[in-house]
Amino acid sequence: MKINISFKHINKLAIPALISGVSEPVLSLTDAAIVGKMSVNSVESLAAVGLVTTFLSMLIWVLGQTRSAISSIISQYVGANLLHTIKNLPAQAIFIITGLGVLIVMLTYPFTKPIFKLYNATGLVLDYSVLYYKIRVLGFPFTLFTIAIFGVFRGLQNTFYPMIVAIIGTAVNIILDVILVYGINGFIEPMNIEGAAYASVIAQIIMAIFSAYLLLKKTEITLKFTWPLHKEFKRFILMIVNLFVRTIALNVTLYFASRFATGYGAAYIAAYTIAISLWFLGAFIIDGYAGAGNILSGKLLGAKAYKTLIQLSNKLIKYGILIGLFLGVMGALFYYPLGLIFTKEPEVLEKFYNIFWLVLAMQPICAVAFIFDGIFKGLGKMQYLRNVLLFSTFAIFLPILFILDHYEYKLKAIFIAMAFWMIARGIPLIIKFRKIFIPLSQKT
């Protein structure tokens, strides 16, 4: 079976994946931009949104890894022309991940204040973090449900429907953010940071509903949970366990970054919030091409098309570097206007502008690392991804962060450490991939 890896086909998968992928960071960016311009306590509110976003991103990245596992298995079966044998696995996977989402709400809700104290939050920042999180987290199970369905669509080589859902959810969130945060004179009282949280939850519920509708109407996949468990369920769980460990290591990075930034003061965490939110946006834009790598590599592996798999990786490296450079150049062109989108506080802007160039310089490096993340997920090589992340976090990021913090580099310490962290994530994946698949491609 000949599998299309042309530039046109890659973009047909990548661009919708890109749009759907940015939905979650756009929800958070919208909240940050709207809240950062409130007339009262905007700096503290922006800092709170940043902390909650970091914590929720950690949870989503840990539990949302089911998308990659589901996508990997389904795409491999598609490549082998055996899709009909796996139709009941998605419902089982979606049931598990949504149930875990509900469990997370139950476990974290009573301990919201201690959680954000761990991030060094105090005073108004802590109060707003607790308030914002207790509302935002109610949408968490719906987010995981949607992510899992997106994984099914990716496995089916379809990124168009997730894009439609993401566009709807993002539009709803932006409209509701403006209405609920600022209010409508004579009709709706301003709800400030609470309004931003409610806007996100409503958007997440709407996305879940549309996702389920499209899956049931446009595919032969059912959402009905049936016994017995599919034979691939064990492999699915093993993938998830490895990805859980990997993503916990990833979020150790985010935790220490947020904790250090918060310890420097409210203006620093506000500046960090803007910078890391834009970094996440760049990451999710690049994730569109990582998603294409995920989708196509799984299908090529299932079809045993190793030569085409090497060609795909070479193309994606080139595209990733070009995208990273484009993001860096665009960020440089709009360097100062980007900061003003989020805040007008001079102290926050000064600290943001002092480190934003590091975020931009990282983009090509991040692009290659994220794309190979996607390829390895498609191949089902979750154990190696786990080991690389453990090494890059504990042997690279944390030592560099603590050393540079000792010399009072502050926010620069965080983003320099992140740059080396990304290098340590990308290079081993490229080496391992070529070591495995170049010999295989020469045999076929």
XYZ file of N, CA and C in Angstrom, residues 54-169:
348
model
N -0.670 26.511 34.497
C 0.481 25.608 34.581
C 0.081 24.284 35.206
N -0.683 24.346 36.298
C -1.102 23.120 36.983
C -2.060 22.300 36.114
N -3.018 22.970 35.486
C -3.960 22.252 34.621
C -3.256 21.682 33.389
N -2.282 22.422 32.861
C -1.516 21.913 31.726
C -0.777 20.643 32.123
N -0.255 20.624 33.351
C 0.396 19.423 33.856
C -0.571 18.248 33.852
N -1.774 18.461 34.394
C -2.769 17.388 34.452
C -3.192 16.944 33.056
N -3.385 17.920 32.173
C -3.809 17.584 30.805
C -2.709 16.819 30.081
N -1.461 17.227 30.269
C -0.363 16.543 29.592
C -0.158 15.143 30.157
N -0.391 14.972 31.456
C -0.247 13.640 32.061
C -1.362 12.718 31.572
N -2.601 13.149 31.744
C -3.742 12.285 31.434
C -4.153 12.356 29.965
N -3.838 13.454 29.309
C -4.207 13.584 27.903
C -3.315 12.783 26.970
N -2.327 12.074 27.538
C -1.458 11.252 26.706
C -2.191 10.081 26.068
N -3.404 9.815 26.550
C -4.200 8.758 25.912
C -4.422 9.065 24.437
N -4.455 10.357 24.085
C -4.634 10.715 22.672
C -3.553 10.076 21.817
N -2.305 10.162 22.280
C -1.199 9.602 21.511
C -1.257 8.080 21.477
N -1.617 7.474 22.608
C -1.688 6.010 22.653
C -2.796 5.486 21.743
N -3.975 6.101 21.825
C -5.098 5.692 20.969
C -4.733 5.897 19.500
N -4.181 7.064 19.195
C -3.818 7.381 17.826
C -2.798 6.395 17.281
N -1.787 6.072 18.094
C -0.731 5.161 17.662
C -1.301 3.792 17.284
N -2.108 3.226 18.155
C -2.643 1.878 17.910
C -3.584 1.871 16.713
N -4.495 2.836 16.660
C -5.462 2.866 15.558
C -4.756 3.090 14.222
N -3.790 4.015 14.188
C -3.107 4.301 12.925
C -2.317 3.093 12.440
N -1.732 2.322 13.366
C -1.022 1.108 12.968
C -1.979 0.077 12.374
N -3.175 -0.023 12.934
C -4.181 -0.940 12.397
C -4.704 -0.448 11.048
N -4.804 0.861 10.895
C -5.207 1.418 9.595
C -4.162 1.061 8.543
N -2.877 1.211 8.885
C -1.800 0.885 7.959
C -1.787 -0.576 7.562
N -2.196 -1.439 8.502
C -2.225 -2.888 8.237
C -3.570 -3.352 7.665
N -4.483 -2.396 7.392
C -5.833 -2.716 6.869
C -6.631 -3.625 7.808
N -6.520 -3.372 9.113
C -7.205 -4.204 10.106
C -8.078 -3.366 11.048
N -8.540 -2.203 10.579
C -9.316 -1.310 11.435
C -10.548 -1.987 12.010
N -11.182 -2.879 11.239
C -12.426 -3.530 11.678
C -12.236 -4.362 12.942
N -10.984 -4.706 13.267
C -10.741 -5.561 14.435
C -10.549 -4.763 15.724
N -10.636 -3.431 15.654
C -10.276 -2.603 16.816
C -11.356 -1.590 17.192
N -12.548 -1.747 16.677
C -13.571 -0.710 16.832
C -14.074 -0.522 18.254
N -13.917 -1.513 19.119
C -14.412 -1.351 20.493
C -13.354 -0.818 21.455
N -12.085 -0.726 21.027
C -11.040 -0.209 21.919
C -11.225 1.267 22.262
N -11.570 2.145 21.297
C -11.703 3.569 21.643
C -12.671 3.842 22.787
N -13.843 3.180 22.796
C -14.821 3.412 23.869
C -14.239 3.027 25.218
N -13.495 1.934 25.267
C -12.871 1.500 26.517
C -11.832 2.519 26.981
N -11.039 3.023 26.034
C -10.016 4.018 26.369
C -10.645 5.328 26.825
N -11.678 5.777 26.117
C -12.349 7.035 26.463
C -13.003 6.947 27.834
N -13.597 5.804 28.143
C -14.229 5.595 29.450
C -13.192 5.721 30.564
N -12.025 5.093 30.370
C -10.971 5.129 31.381
C -10.473 6.549 31.604
N -10.188 7.263 30.518
C -9.600 8.595 30.664
C -10.591 9.588 31.255
N -11.860 9.495 30.867
C -12.858 10.412 31.427
C -13.074 10.130 32.910
N -13.066 8.845 33.269
C -13.182 8.470 34.677
C -12.030 9.010 35.507
N -10.831 8.970 34.945
C -9.675 9.540 35.640
C -9.825 11.046 35.814
N -10.433 11.705 34.818
C -10.682 13.144 34.918
C -11.593 13.475 36.087
N -12.656 12.695 36.247
C -13.578 12.886 37.376
C -12.848 12.652 38.695
N -12.007 11.618 38.723
C -11.251 11.302 39.942
C -10.313 12.452 40.316
N -9.673 13.052 39.318
C -8.771 14.180 39.583
C -9.528 15.352 40.206
N -10.727 15.627 39.695
C -11.545 16.703 40.275
C -11.811 16.417 41.748
N -12.208 15.189 42.047
C -12.546 14.805 43.426
C -11.335 14.877 44.352
N -10.145 14.525 43.818
C -8.951 14.484 44.663
C -8.328 15.856 44.885
N -8.427 16.739 43.886
C -7.751 18.038 44.000
C -8.633 19.142 44.575
N -9.933 19.037 44.357
C -10.846 20.121 44.756
C -10.710 20.489 46.241
N -10.708 19.494 47.157
C -10.617 19.863 48.585
C -9.252 20.405 48.987
N -8.242 20.212 48.144
C -6.875 20.597 48.521
C -6.323 21.701 47.622
N -7.228 22.513 47.088
C -6.809 23.555 46.153
C -5.808 24.523 46.781
N -6.091 24.987 47.974
C -5.186 25.963 48.608
C -3.811 25.374 48.864
N -3.679 24.171 49.461
C -2.341 23.602 49.647
C -1.595 23.386 48.335
N -2.320 23.041 47.284
C -1.670 22.827 45.977
C -0.969 24.092 45.515
N -1.654 25.227 45.600
C -1.072 26.459 45.073
C -0.121 27.130 46.062
N -0.186 26.724 47.326
C 0.863 27.136 48.260
C 2.193 26.496 47.872
N 2.120 25.279 47.300
C 3.333 24.607 46.830
C 4.007 25.393 45.711
N 3.227 26.214 45.022
C 3.764 27.060 43.953
C 4.239 28.417 44.480
N 4.299 28.542 45.805
C 4.741 29.789 46.453
C 3.708 30.903 46.364
N 2.467 30.582 46.018
C 1.425 31.611 45.935
C 1.025 32.057 47.339
N 0.870 33.366 47.517
C 0.442 33.929 48.799
C -0.517 35.077 48.540
N -1.203 35.515 49.602
C -2.051 36.698 49.526
C -3.105 36.616 48.450
N -3.281 37.705 47.703
C -4.307 37.764 46.665
C -4.054 36.759 45.546
N -2.788 36.531 45.217
C -2.475 35.559 44.165
C -2.990 34.181 44.559
N -2.790 33.802 45.807
C -3.294 32.515 46.292
C -4.818 32.486 46.281
N -5.442 33.545 46.784
C -6.918 33.598 46.822
C -7.511 33.478 45.426
N -6.944 34.207 44.482
C -7.465 34.158 43.106
C -7.179 32.814 42.444
N -6.042 32.209 42.783
C -5.718 30.892 42.230
C -6.742 29.856 42.677
N -7.084 29.904 43.953
C -8.074 28.970 44.503
C -9.436 29.185 43.846
N -9.845 30.442 43.752
C -11.133 30.787 43.156
C -11.212 30.329 41.699
N -10.180 30.649 40.941
C -10.152 30.335 39.512
C -10.109 28.826 39.279
N -9.270 28.130 40.060
C -9.119 26.686 39.856
C -10.399 25.919 40.173
N -11.071 26.296 41.253
C -12.263 25.544 41.674
C -13.378 25.593 40.626
N -13.334 26.577 39.773
C -14.300 26.634 38.664
C -13.708 25.942 37.434
N -12.463 26.286 37.062
C -11.845 25.750 35.847
C -11.779 24.227 35.859
N -11.486 23.642 37.018
C -11.281 22.194 37.084
C -12.551 21.407 36.780
N -13.708 22.043 36.891
C -14.970 21.349 36.598
C -15.064 20.974 35.115
N -14.329 21.677 34.287
C -14.320 21.344 32.863
C -13.283 20.304 32.495
N -12.488 19.865 33.471
C -11.373 18.967 33.188
C -11.795 17.623 32.577
N -12.793 16.932 33.142
C -13.207 15.656 32.524
C -13.688 15.840 31.085
N -14.350 16.959 30.798
C -14.823 17.220 29.437
C -13.642 17.434 28.482
N -12.589 18.091 28.985
C -11.387 18.289 28.177
C -10.740 16.956 27.833
N -10.617 16.068 28.824
C -10.003 14.763 28.578
C -10.844 13.921 27.624
N -12.162 14.002 27.772
C -13.067 13.296 26.861
C -12.825 13.764 25.423
N -12.731 15.067 25.242
C -12.502 15.636 23.910
C -11.142 15.230 23.362
N -10.108 15.299 24.202
C -8.760 14.923 23.771
C -8.721 13.470 23.314
N -9.388 12.577 24.057
C -9.409 11.162 23.697
C -10.080 10.952 22.334
N -11.177 11.666 22.102
C -11.857 11.547 20.801
C -10.973 12.114 19.684
N -10.260 13.195 19.972
C -9.306 13.725 18.989
C -8.266 12.655 18.627
N -7.850 11.855 19.622
C -6.905 10.776 19.367
C -7.461 9.726 18.427
N -8.741 9.412 18.588
C -9.400 8.460 17.687
C -9.401 9.008 16.260
N -9.781 10.261 16.115
C -9.797 10.872 14.782
C -8.396 10.888 14.164
N -7.384 11.185 14.974
C -6.010 11.185 14.454
C -5.628 9.796 13.945
N -5.969 8.772 14.710
C -5.677 7.417 14.280
C -6.348 7.074 12.970
N -7.515 7.642 12.758
C -8.259 7.426 11.508
C -7.757 8.333 10.387
N -6.657 9.062 10.634
C -6.038 9.962 9.653
C -6.936 11.168 9.350
N -7.693 11.597 10.345
C -8.624 12.702 10.168
C -8.353 13.765 11.221
N -7.862 14.916 10.800
C -7.659 16.035 11.729
C -8.644 17.174 11.467
N -9.511 16.978 10.476
C -10.449 18.041 10.093
C -11.531 18.244 11.156
N -12.150 17.153 11.607
C -13.232 17.290 12.592
C -12.743 17.849 13.932
N -11.588 17.404 14.449
C -11.073 18.059 15.655
C -10.860 19.563 15.467
N -10.433 19.961 14.263
C -10.257 21.391 13.989
C -11.582 22.140 14.116
N -12.642 21.566 13.556
C -13.956 22.208 13.629
C -14.391 22.384 15.081
N -14.207 21.322 15.869
C -14.576 21.382 17.294
C -13.755 22.450 18.010
N -12.466 22.506 17.725
C -11.592 23.475 18.387
C -11.971 24.910 18.038
N -12.303 25.137 16.787
C -12.704 26.485 16.367
C -13.966 26.917 17.106
N -14.943 26.023 17.185
C -16.188 26.330 17.900
C -15.903 26.642 19.364
N -15.102 25.781 20.016
C -14.798 25.977 21.435
C -14.043 27.264 21.700
